[in-house]
CSV table of C-alpha atoms and ligand atoms in Angstrom, one decimal:
chain,number,residue,atom,x,y,z
O,1,MET,CA,0.0,0.0,0.0
O,2,ALA,CA,1.4,3.4,-1.0
O,3,ALA,CA,0.3,6.8,0.0
O,4,LYS,CA,-2.2,8.4,-2.5
O,5,GLY,CA,0.2,11.3,-3.1
O,6,PRO,CA,3.2,12.8,-1.6
O,7,LEU,CA,2.9,13.4,2.2
O,8,ARG,CA,3.5,17.1,2.7
O,9,LEU,CA,2.9,19.5,5.5
O,10,GLY,CA,-0.9,20.1,5.3
O,11,THR,CA,-1.7,16.7,3.9
O,12,GLU,CA,-4.2,14.5,5.8
O,13,ALA,CA,-2.3,11.7,7.7
O,14,PRO,CA,-3.2,8.4,6.0
O,15,THR,CA,-5.1,6.1,8.2
O,16,PHE,CA,-4.4,2.3,8.6
O,17,VAL,CA,-5.0,-0.7,10.7
O,18,ALA,CA,-2.0,-2.6,12.0
O,19,ASP,CA,-0.8,-4.9,14.8
O,20,SER,CA,1.1,-3.3,17.6
O,21,SER,CA,2.7,-4.0,20.9
O,22,LYS,CA,-0.7,-2.9,22.4
O,23,GLY,CA,-2.9,-5.0,20.1
O,24,LYS,CA,-4.5,-4.0,16.8
O,25,ILE,CA,-4.5,-0.3,16.1
O,26,ASP,CA,-6.9,1.6,13.9
O,27,PHE,CA,-4.9,4.8,13.4
O,28,LYS,CA,-8.0,7.0,13.0
O,29,GLU,CA,-9.5,5.7,16.3
O,30,PHE,CA,-6.1,5.9,18.0
O,31,ALA,CA,-5.5,9.5,16.9
O,32,ALA,CA,-9.1,10.5,17.7
O,33,ASP,CA,-9.0,14.3,18.6
O,34,SER,CA,-5.4,14.2,19.9
O,35,TRP,CA,-2.0,15.3,18.6
O,36,VAL,CA,0.1,12.3,17.5
O,37,VAL,CA,3.9,12.1,17.2
O,38,PHE,CA,4.4,9.0,14.9
O,39,PHE,CA,8.0,7.9,14.5
O,40,SER,CA,9.7,5.0,12.8
O,41,HIS,CA,12.6,2.7,13.9
O,42,PRO,CA,14.5,0.5,11.5
O,43,GLN,CA,14.3,-2.7,13.6
O,44,ASP,CA,14.0,-4.2,17.1
O,45,TYR,CA,17.1,-5.0,19.1
O,46,THR,CA,19.2,-2.4,17.4
O,47,PRO,CA,21.3,0.0,19.5
O,48,VAL,CA,20.4,3.5,18.4
O,49,CYS,CA,16.6,2.6,18.4
O,50,THR,CA,17.0,1.2,21.9
O,51,THR,CA,18.4,4.5,23.2
O,52,GLU,CA,15.7,6.5,21.4
O,53,LEU,CA,12.8,4.5,22.7
O,54,GLY,CA,14.1,4.7,26.2
O,55,ALA,CA,14.3,8.5,25.9
O,56,PHE,CA,10.8,8.8,24.4
O,57,ALA,CA,9.4,6.6,27.1
O,58,LYS,CA,10.9,8.8,29.8
O,59,LEU,CA,9.5,12.0,28.1
O,60,GLU,CA,6.1,10.5,27.5
O,61,PRO,CA,4.5,12.3,30.5
O,62,GLU,CA,5.5,15.6,29.0
O,63,PHE,CA,3.9,14.7,25.7
O,64,THR,CA,0.7,13.6,27.5
O,65,LYS,CA,0.6,17.0,29.3
O,66,ARG,CA,0.4,18.6,25.9
O,67,GLY,CA,-2.3,16.3,24.6
O,68,VAL,CA,0.1,14.3,22.4
O,69,LYS,CA,0.0,10.5,21.9
O,70,LEU,CA,3.2,8.8,21.0
O,71,LEU,CA,3.2,6.0,18.3
O,72,GLY,CA,6.3,4.1,17.3
O,73,LEU,CA,6.9,1.8,14.4
O,74,SER,CA,9.5,-0.9,13.9
O,75,ALA,CA,9.8,-3.6,11.3
O,76,ASP,CA,9.4,-6.6,13.5
O,77,SER,CA,6.6,-8.8,15.0
O,78,THR,CA,4.6,-8.0,18.2
O,79,GLU,CA,6.4,-10.9,19.9
O,80,ARG,CA,9.8,-9.4,19.2
O,81,HIS,CA,8.5,-6.0,20.3
O,82,GLU,CA,7.5,-7.5,23.7
O,83,GLY,CA,11.0,-8.8,24.4
O,84,TRP,CA,12.7,-5.7,23.1
O,85,ILE,CA,10.5,-3.4,25.3
O,86,LYS,CA,11.8,-5.4,28.4
O,87,ASP,CA,15.4,-4.8,27.1
O,88,ILE,CA,14.7,-1.1,26.7
O,89,ALA,CA,13.5,-0.8,30.3
O,90,GLU,CA,16.6,-2.8,31.5
O,91,VAL,CA,19.1,-0.7,29.5
O,92,THR,CA,17.6,2.8,29.7
O,93,GLY,CA,15.2,2.7,32.7
O,94,GLY,CA,12.4,3.9,30.3
O,95,GLN,CA,9.2,1.9,30.3
O,96,VAL,CA,7.6,2.0,26.8
O,97,ASN,CA,3.9,2.3,27.5
O,98,PHE,CA,2.9,3.7,24.1
O,99,PRO,CA,2.2,1.3,21.1
O,100,ILE,CA,4.9,0.3,18.6
O,101,ILE,CA,3.4,-0.8,15.3
O,102,ALA,CA,4.7,-4.2,14.1
O,103,ASP,CA,5.4,-3.4,10.5
O,104,TYR,CA,7.1,-6.6,9.5
O,105,ASP,CA,5.9,-6.3,5.8
O,106,ARG,CA,6.5,-2.4,5.7
O,107,THR,CA,2.9,-1.7,4.8
O,108,VAL,CA,2.7,1.3,7.0
O,109,ALA,CA,6.3,2.4,6.3
O,110,ASN,CA,5.4,2.5,2.6
O,111,LEU,CA,2.2,4.4,3.3
O,112,TYR,CA,4.2,7.0,5.2
O,113,ASP,CA,7.2,6.9,2.9
O,114,MET,CA,9.5,5.9,5.7
O,115,ILE,CA,11.6,3.4,3.7
O,116,ASP,CA,15.4,3.8,3.6
O,117,TYR,CA,16.4,4.4,-0.1
O,118,GLN,CA,19.9,5.6,0.9
O,119,ASP,CA,21.6,3.0,3.0
O,120,PRO,CA,22.0,-0.4,1.2
O,121,THR,CA,23.0,-2.1,4.6
O,122,ASN,CA,19.8,-1.1,6.3
O,123,ILE,CA,17.9,-4.2,5.2
O,124,ASP,CA,16.3,-7.2,7.0
O,125,HIS,CA,17.3,-10.9,6.7
O,126,LYS,CA,15.2,-11.1,3.5
O,127,ALA,CA,17.0,-8.1,2.0
O,128,LEU,CA,13.8,-6.0,2.3
O,129,PRO,CA,14.7,-2.3,3.1
O,130,LEU,CA,14.2,-1.2,6.6
O,131,THR,CA,13.1,2.4,7.6
O,132,ILE,CA,14.8,5.7,8.2
O,133,ARG,CA,14.0,7.6,11.4
O,134,SER,CA,10.9,9.6,10.4
O,135,VAL,CA,9.0,11.8,12.7
O,136,PHE,CA,5.4,12.9,11.8
O,137,PHE,CA,3.7,15.6,13.9
O,138,ILE,CA,0.0,15.1,13.3
O,139,ASP,CA,-2.6,17.6,14.7
O,140,PRO,CA,-6.1,16.8,16.2
O,141,LYS,CA,-7.6,17.3,12.7
O,142,ARG,CA,-5.2,14.6,11.4
O,143,THR,CA,-3.3,17.1,9.4
O,144,ILE,CA,0.5,16.5,9.0
O,145,ARG,CA,2.1,19.6,10.5
O,146,THR,CA,5.8,18.7,10.6
O,147,ILE,CA,7.9,15.9,9.1
O,148,ILE,CA,11.6,15.3,10.1
O,149,SER,CA,13.7,12.6,8.6
O,150,TYR,CA,17.0,11.3,10.0
O,151,PRO,CA,19.2,8.5,8.5
O,152,ALA,CA,19.2,5.2,10.4
O,153,SER,CA,22.7,6.0,11.7
O,154,THR,CA,21.6,9.3,13.5
O,155,GLY,CA,19.6,9.0,16.7
O,156,ARG,CA,17.0,11.7,17.2
O,157,ASN,CA,16.8,14.3,20.0
O,158,ALA,CA,13.6,13.6,22.0
O,159,SER,CA,13.8,17.2,23.5
O,160,GLU,CA,13.7,18.6,20.0
O,161,VAL,CA,10.6,16.6,19.2
O,162,LEU,CA,8.9,18.1,22.3
O,163,ARG,CA,10.2,21.6,21.3
O,164,VAL,CA,8.6,21.3,17.9
O,165,VAL,CA,5.2,20.3,19.6
O,166,ASP,CA,5.5,23.4,21.8
O,167,SER,CA,6.2,25.6,18.8
O,168,LEU,CA,3.3,24.2,16.8
O,169,GLN,CA,0.9,24.5,19.7
O,170,ALA,CA,2.0,28.1,20.5
O,171,GLY,CA,1.6,29.0,16.9
O,172,ASP,CA,-1.9,27.6,16.9
O,173,LYS,CA,-2.9,29.6,20.0
O,174,TYR,CA,-1.2,33.0,19.2
O,175,LYS,CA,-0.4,34.8,15.9
O,176,ILE,CA,3.3,34.2,16.4
O,177,ALA,CA,6.3,32.2,15.1
O,178,THR,CA,9.2,30.9,17.1
O,179,PRO,CA,12.9,31.9,16.5
O,180,ILE,CA,16.0,29.8,16.3
O,181,ASP,CA,16.6,27.5,19.3
O,182,TRP,CA,13.4,28.9,20.9
O,183,LEU,CA,12.3,27.2,24.1
O,184,PRO,CA,8.9,27.7,26.0
O,185,GLY,CA,9.1,30.8,28.2
O,186,GLN,CA,11.3,32.7,25.8
O,187,ASP,CA,10.2,35.5,23.6
O,188,VAL,CA,8.5,34.7,20.3
O,189,ILE,CA,8.2,36.6,17.0
O,190,VAL,CA,5.0,38.4,16.1
O,191,ALA,CA,3.7,36.8,12.9
O,192,ASN,CA,4.4,38.8,9.7
O,193,SER,CA,0.7,38.8,8.8
O,194,VAL,CA,0.0,40.9,11.9
O,195,LYS,CA,0.4,44.6,11.2
O,196,ASP,CA,1.5,47.0,14.0
O,197,PRO,CA,-1.9,48.2,15.0
O,198,GLU,CA,-3.1,44.7,15.6
O,199,ALA,CA,0.2,43.7,17.3
O,200,LYS,CA,-0.4,46.5,19.8
O,201,GLU,CA,-3.7,45.0,20.7
O,202,LEU,CA,-2.6,41.5,20.8
O,203,PHE,CA,0.9,42.0,22.4
O,204,PRO,CA,0.9,45.5,24.0
O,205,ASN,CA,4.6,45.1,25.0
O,206,PHE,CA,6.0,43.9,21.7
O,207,ARG,CA,9.3,45.4,20.7
O,208,THR,CA,10.5,46.2,17.2
O,209,ILE,CA,14.1,45.3,16.2
O,210,LYS,CA,13.4,45.8,12.5
O,211,PRO,CA,10.0,46.3,10.9
O,212,TYR,CA,10.1,42.6,10.0
O,213,LEU,CA,11.4,41.4,13.3
O,214,ARG,CA,9.2,42.1,16.3
O,215,TYR,CA,9.5,40.2,19.6
O,216,THR,CA,6.9,39.6,22.3
O,217,ALA,CA,6.6,37.6,25.5
O,218,LEU,CA,3.6,35.2,25.7
O,219,PRO,CA,1.4,34.9,28.7
O,220,GLN,CA,2.9,32.1,30.9
O,221,ALA,CA,0.7,28.9,30.8
L,1,LIG,C1,20.4,1.2,15.2
L,1,LIG,O1,19.3,1.3,15.8
L,1,LIG,O2,21.4,1.1,15.9
L,1,LIG,C2,20.5,1.0,13.8
L,1,LIG,C3,19.5,0.3,13.1
L,1,LIG,C4,19.6,0.2,11.7
L,1,LIG,C5,20.6,0.8,11.0
L,1,LIG,C6,21.6,1.5,11.7
L,1,LIG,C7,21.5,1.6,13.1
């Protein structure tokens, strides 16, 4: 199964039914009205993936606070996922409580264009390509809002994934954008679409560095 067209920012996230470490998952029902961070792992019992899943497991309460469900994917069976999840807890101290899709035939990886076309060594025992490290940020309307892709050899940064969620959610709530290396609590940029008179109403204390670069604080949550 392939995606109907290219998956881009603004595209509706394709839905699917698949086995997972938490039983059968209907993606549409799983996502319901929540944000979802959906991320792929090449394979179970691999070192980089083990460290990543431990980190995501430890950060899961922060995602939950923001109304975000985590959903992993790895190209192995649910039985292998079960054993691996025990290893992850032993090695990292992180207990994976979110589902990991068992994508042994790459149906879902193909649907989300997660297949590795770059690294000829990133293949399974049948020489079927495994996945890259994709991260899809999907909003409560099931719209894809951000996509990040890493090669299999580069572990992700779980804090960066959380930071992107914070930026997307702040941008949905206020007419702002977030600058380089922004973290919650720091000043944001007044959106370009907001002219000064409106900016004065929305952000009375905004400051202008250049007409195109205006900073403001946001109310603390
Ligand atoms: C890893 O998780 O360590 C890994 C998996 C596939 C290819 C390269 C690294």
